[in-house]
Tab-separated table of C-alpha atoms in Angstrom:
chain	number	residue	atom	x	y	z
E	238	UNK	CA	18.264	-92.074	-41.252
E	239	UNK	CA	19.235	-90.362	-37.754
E	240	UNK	CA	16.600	-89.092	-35.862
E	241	UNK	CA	16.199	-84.891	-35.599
E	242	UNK	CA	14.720	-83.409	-32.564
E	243	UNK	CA	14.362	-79.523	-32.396
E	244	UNK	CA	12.054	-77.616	-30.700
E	245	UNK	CA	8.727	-77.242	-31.479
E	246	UNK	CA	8.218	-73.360	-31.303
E	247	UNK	CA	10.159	-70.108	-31.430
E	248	UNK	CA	9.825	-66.603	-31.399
E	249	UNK	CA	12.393	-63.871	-32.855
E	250	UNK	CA	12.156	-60.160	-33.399
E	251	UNK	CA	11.590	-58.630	-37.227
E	252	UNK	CA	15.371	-57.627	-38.179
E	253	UNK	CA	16.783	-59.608	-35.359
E	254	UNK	CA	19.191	-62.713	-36.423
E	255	UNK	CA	17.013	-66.450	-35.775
E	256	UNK	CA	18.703	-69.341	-34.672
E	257	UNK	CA	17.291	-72.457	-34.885
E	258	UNK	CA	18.667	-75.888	-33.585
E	259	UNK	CA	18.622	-79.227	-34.087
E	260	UNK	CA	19.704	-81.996	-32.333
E	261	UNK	CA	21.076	-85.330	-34.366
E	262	UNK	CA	23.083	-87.423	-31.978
E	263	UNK	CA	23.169	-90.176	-33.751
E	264	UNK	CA	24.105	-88.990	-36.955
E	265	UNK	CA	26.647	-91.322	-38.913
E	266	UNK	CA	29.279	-90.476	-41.743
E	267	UNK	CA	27.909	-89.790	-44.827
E	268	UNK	CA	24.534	-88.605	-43.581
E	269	UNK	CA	23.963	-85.136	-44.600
E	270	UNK	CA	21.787	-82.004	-42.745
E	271	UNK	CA	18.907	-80.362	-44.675
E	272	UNK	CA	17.024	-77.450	-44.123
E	273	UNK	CA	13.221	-77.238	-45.053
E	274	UNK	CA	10.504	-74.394	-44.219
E	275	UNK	CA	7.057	-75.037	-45.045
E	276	UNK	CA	5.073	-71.681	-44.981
E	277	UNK	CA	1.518	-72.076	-43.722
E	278	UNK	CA	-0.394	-74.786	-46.517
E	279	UNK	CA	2.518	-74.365	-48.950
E	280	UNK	CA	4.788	-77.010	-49.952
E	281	UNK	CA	8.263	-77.118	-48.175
E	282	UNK	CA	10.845	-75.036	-49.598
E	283	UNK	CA	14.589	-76.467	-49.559
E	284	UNK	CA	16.787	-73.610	-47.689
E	285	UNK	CA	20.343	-75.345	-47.266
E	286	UNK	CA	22.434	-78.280	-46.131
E	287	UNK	CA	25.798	-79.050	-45.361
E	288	UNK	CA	28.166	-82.580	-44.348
E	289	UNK	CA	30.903	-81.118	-42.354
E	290	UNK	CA	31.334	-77.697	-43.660
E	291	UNK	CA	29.368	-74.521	-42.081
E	292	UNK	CA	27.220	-73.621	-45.406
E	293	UNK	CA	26.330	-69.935	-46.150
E	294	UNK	CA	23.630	-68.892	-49.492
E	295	UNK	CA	21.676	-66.031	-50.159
E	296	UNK	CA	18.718	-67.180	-47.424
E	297	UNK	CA	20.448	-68.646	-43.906
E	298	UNK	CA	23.650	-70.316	-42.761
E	299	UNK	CA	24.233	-73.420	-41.194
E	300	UNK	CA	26.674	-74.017	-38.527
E	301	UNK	CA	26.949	-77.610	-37.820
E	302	UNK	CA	29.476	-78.930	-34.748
E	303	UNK	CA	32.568	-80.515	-35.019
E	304	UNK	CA	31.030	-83.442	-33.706
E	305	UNK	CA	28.443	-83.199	-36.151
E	306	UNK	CA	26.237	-84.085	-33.510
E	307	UNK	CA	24.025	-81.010	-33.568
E	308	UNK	CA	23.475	-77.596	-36.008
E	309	UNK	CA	21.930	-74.477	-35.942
E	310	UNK	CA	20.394	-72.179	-39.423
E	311	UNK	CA	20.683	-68.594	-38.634
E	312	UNK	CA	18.447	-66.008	-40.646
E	313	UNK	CA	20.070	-63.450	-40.204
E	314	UNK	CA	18.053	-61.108	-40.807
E	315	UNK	CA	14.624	-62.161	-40.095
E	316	UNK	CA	11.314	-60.831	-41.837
E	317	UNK	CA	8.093	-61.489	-41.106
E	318	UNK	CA	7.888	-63.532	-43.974
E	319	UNK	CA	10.097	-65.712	-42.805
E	320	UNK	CA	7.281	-67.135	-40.252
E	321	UNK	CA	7.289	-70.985	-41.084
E	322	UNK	CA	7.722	-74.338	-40.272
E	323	UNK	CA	11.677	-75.226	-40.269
E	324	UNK	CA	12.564	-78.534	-40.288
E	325	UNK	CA	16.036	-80.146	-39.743
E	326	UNK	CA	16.388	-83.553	-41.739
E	327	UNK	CA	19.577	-85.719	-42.248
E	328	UNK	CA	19.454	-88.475	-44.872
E	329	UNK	CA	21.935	-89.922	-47.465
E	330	UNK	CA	21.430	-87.938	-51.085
E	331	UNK	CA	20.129	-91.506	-52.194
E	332	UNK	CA	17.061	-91.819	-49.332
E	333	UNK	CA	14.216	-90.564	-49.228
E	334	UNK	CA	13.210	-87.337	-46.362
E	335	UNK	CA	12.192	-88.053	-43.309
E	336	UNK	CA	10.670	-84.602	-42.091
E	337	UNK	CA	9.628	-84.679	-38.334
E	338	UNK	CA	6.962	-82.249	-36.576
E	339	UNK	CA	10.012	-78.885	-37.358
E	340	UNK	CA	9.874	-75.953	-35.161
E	341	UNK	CA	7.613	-73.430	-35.860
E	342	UNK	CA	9.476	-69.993	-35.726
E	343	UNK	CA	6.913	-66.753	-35.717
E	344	UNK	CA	8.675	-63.376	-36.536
E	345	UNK	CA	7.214	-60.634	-35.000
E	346	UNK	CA	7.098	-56.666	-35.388
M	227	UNK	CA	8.495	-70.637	-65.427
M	228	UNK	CA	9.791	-74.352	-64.306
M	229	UNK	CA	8.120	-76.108	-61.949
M	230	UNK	CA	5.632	-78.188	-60.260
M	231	UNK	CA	1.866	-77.874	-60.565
M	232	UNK	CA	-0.609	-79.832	-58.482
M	233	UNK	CA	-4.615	-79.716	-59.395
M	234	UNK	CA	-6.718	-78.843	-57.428
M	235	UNK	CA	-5.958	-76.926	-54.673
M	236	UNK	CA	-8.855	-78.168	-52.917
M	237	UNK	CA	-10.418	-81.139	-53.494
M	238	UNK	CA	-13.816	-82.863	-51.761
M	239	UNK	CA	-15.065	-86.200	-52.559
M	240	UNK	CA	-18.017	-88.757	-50.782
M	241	UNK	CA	-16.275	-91.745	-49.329
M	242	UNK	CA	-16.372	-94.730	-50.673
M	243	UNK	CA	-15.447	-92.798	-54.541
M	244	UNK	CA	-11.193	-92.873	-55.851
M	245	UNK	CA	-9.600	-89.813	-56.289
M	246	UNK	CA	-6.743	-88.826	-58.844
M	247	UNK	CA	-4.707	-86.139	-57.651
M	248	UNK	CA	-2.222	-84.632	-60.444
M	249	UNK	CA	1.367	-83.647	-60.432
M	250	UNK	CA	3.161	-82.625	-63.465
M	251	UNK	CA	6.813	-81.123	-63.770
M	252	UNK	CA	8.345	-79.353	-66.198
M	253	UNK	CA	11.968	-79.299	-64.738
M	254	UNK	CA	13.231	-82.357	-66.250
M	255	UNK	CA	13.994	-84.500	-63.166
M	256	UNK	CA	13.651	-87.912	-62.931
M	257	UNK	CA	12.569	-88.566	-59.739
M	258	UNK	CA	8.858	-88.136	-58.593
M	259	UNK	CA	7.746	-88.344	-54.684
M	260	UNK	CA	3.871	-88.097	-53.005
M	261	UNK	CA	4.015	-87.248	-49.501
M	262	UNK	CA	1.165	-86.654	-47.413
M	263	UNK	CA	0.989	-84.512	-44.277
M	264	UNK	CA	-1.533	-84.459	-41.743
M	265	UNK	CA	-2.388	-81.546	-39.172
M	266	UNK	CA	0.623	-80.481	-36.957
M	267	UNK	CA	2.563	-83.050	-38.571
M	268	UNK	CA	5.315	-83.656	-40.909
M	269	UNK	CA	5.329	-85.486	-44.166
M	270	UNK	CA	5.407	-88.691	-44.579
M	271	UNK	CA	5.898	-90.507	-47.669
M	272	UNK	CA	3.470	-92.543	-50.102
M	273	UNK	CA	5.226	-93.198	-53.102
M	274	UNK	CA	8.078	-92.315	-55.231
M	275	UNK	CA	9.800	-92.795	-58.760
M	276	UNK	CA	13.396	-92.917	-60.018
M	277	UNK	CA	12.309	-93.025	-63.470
M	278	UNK	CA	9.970	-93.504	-65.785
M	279	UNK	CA	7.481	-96.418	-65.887
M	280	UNK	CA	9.104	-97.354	-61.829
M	281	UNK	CA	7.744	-96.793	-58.984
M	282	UNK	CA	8.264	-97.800	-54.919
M	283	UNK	CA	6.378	-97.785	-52.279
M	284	UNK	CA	7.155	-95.189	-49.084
M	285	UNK	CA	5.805	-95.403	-45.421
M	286	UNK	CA	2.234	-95.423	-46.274
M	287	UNK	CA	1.551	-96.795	-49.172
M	288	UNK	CA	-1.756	-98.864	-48.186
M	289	UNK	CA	-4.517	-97.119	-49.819
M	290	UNK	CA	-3.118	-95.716	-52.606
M	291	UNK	CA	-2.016	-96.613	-56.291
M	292	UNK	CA	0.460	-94.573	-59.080
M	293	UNK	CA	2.053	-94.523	-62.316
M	294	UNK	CA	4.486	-92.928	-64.132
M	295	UNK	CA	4.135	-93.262	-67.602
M	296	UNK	CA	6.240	-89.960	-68.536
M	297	UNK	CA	8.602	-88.473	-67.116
M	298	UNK	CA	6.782	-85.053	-66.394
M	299	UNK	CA	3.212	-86.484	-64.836
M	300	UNK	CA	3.406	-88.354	-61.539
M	301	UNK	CA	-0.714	-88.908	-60.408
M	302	UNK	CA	-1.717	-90.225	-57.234
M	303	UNK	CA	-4.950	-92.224	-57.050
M	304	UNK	CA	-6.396	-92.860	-53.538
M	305	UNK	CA	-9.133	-95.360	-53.204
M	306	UNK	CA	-12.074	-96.268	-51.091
M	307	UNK	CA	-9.604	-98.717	-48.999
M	308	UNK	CA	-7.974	-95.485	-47.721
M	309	UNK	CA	-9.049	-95.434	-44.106
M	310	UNK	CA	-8.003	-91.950	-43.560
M	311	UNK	CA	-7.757	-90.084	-46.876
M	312	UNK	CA	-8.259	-86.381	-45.445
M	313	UNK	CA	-4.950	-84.431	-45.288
M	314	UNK	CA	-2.984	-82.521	-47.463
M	315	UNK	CA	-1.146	-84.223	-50.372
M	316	UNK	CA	2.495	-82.549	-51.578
M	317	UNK	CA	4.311	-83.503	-54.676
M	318	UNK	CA	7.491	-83.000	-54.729
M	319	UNK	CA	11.000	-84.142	-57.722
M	320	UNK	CA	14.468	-84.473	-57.697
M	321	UNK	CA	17.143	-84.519	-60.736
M	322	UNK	CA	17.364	-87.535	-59.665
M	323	UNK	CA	17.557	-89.559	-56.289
M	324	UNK	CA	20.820	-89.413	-55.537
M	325	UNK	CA	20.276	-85.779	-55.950
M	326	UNK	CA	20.241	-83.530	-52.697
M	327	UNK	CA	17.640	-80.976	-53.150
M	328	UNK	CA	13.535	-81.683	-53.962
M	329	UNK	CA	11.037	-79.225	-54.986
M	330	UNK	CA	7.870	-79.249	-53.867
M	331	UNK	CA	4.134	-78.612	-55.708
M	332	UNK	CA	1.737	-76.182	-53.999
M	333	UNK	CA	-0.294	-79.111	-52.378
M	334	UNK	CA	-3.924	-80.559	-52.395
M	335	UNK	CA	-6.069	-80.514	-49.613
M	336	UNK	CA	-8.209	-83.409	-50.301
M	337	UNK	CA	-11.319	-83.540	-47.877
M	338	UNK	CA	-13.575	-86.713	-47.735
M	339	UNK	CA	-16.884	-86.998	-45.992
């Protein structure tokens, strides 16, 4: 599976739209992007993913590049429950997840 | 309510003793995973299942044993050779594993002194 790197922390305002990247240079054809958050000693919850497509569902979108060399999962409209972990994964549907360190995105009042 | 259930939530133990940790799903999927995840880190993965009565090994497999004799009961024995057993232990299925999406259990923090 292709390597992720994102950054490891973030800040965005309660209400305010959070965008979070992720690079994955070396991404190859039929390698898909997930989206995990892990709230604090919870067990990750699946947000989204995408191939090609930008994806849209009732919690964040993902805009991936033409390229499909990096992508980016907007909240749009962040709450501070929405203080977690993200991580940024690609794998084949067949493989198994490789989740990295994330970036840890704190919502604040 | 479907889902995955993990027992304990917390979990202590001497070294030196095995541990069973317990996952059970009621969503009908026939894939099974263990991950474990240490402080600051991500997961990493210990075992996993396709189907019933199969089982592979992940990235970190020394240490620990499984079975999966149904399909809604995954558990996760680690023994004494376990050098570092503390860490939290998710639990996590797919409809299957071609399937895109896995759910995750609550966790066990094991602790071993």
């Amino acid at each position: 599976d292709a390597k992720t790197t994102q950054p490891p922390s973030m800040d965005c305002a309660e209400g305010r739209a959070a965008n979070l990247p992720c690079n994955h240079s070396t991404i190859s054809g039929n390698e898909y992007v997930y989206w995990y958050r892990q709230i604090h000693s919870q067990g990750p919850q699946y947000i989204i993913h995408g191939l090609k497509n930008n994806e849209t569902n009732e919690m964040a979108s993902l805009i991936i590049t033409e390229d499909r060399k990096s992508s980016t999962l907007i909240l749009p409209h962040a709450t501070l429950r929405d203080t977690a972990v993200y991580y940024c994964i690609v794998r084949v549907p067949n493989n198994d997840m490789r989740f990295g360190a994330g970036t840890r995105l704190t919502v604040k009042p | 309510d479907g889902g995955i259930t993990q027992s304990p939530k917390y979990l202590f133990r001497k070294e030196g003793q095995n541990v069973t940790l317990s996952c059970e799903q009621n969503l009908n999927h026939d894939a099974m995973y263990w991950y474990r995840q240490d402080p600051g880190q991500g997961l990493r993965l210990i075992y996993y299942s396709q189907i019933v009565n199969d089982f592979q090994k992940g990235d970190i497999a020394e240490g620990y044993s499984v079975s999966r004799e149904k399909k809604e009961s995954f558990p996760l024995t680690v023994t004494s050779a376990q050098k570092n057993p503390t860490a939290f232990y998710l639990c996590a299925s797919s409809i299957g594993a071609l399937s895109y999406e896995q759910y995750f259990g609550p966790g066990t923090r094991l602790t071993v002194t």
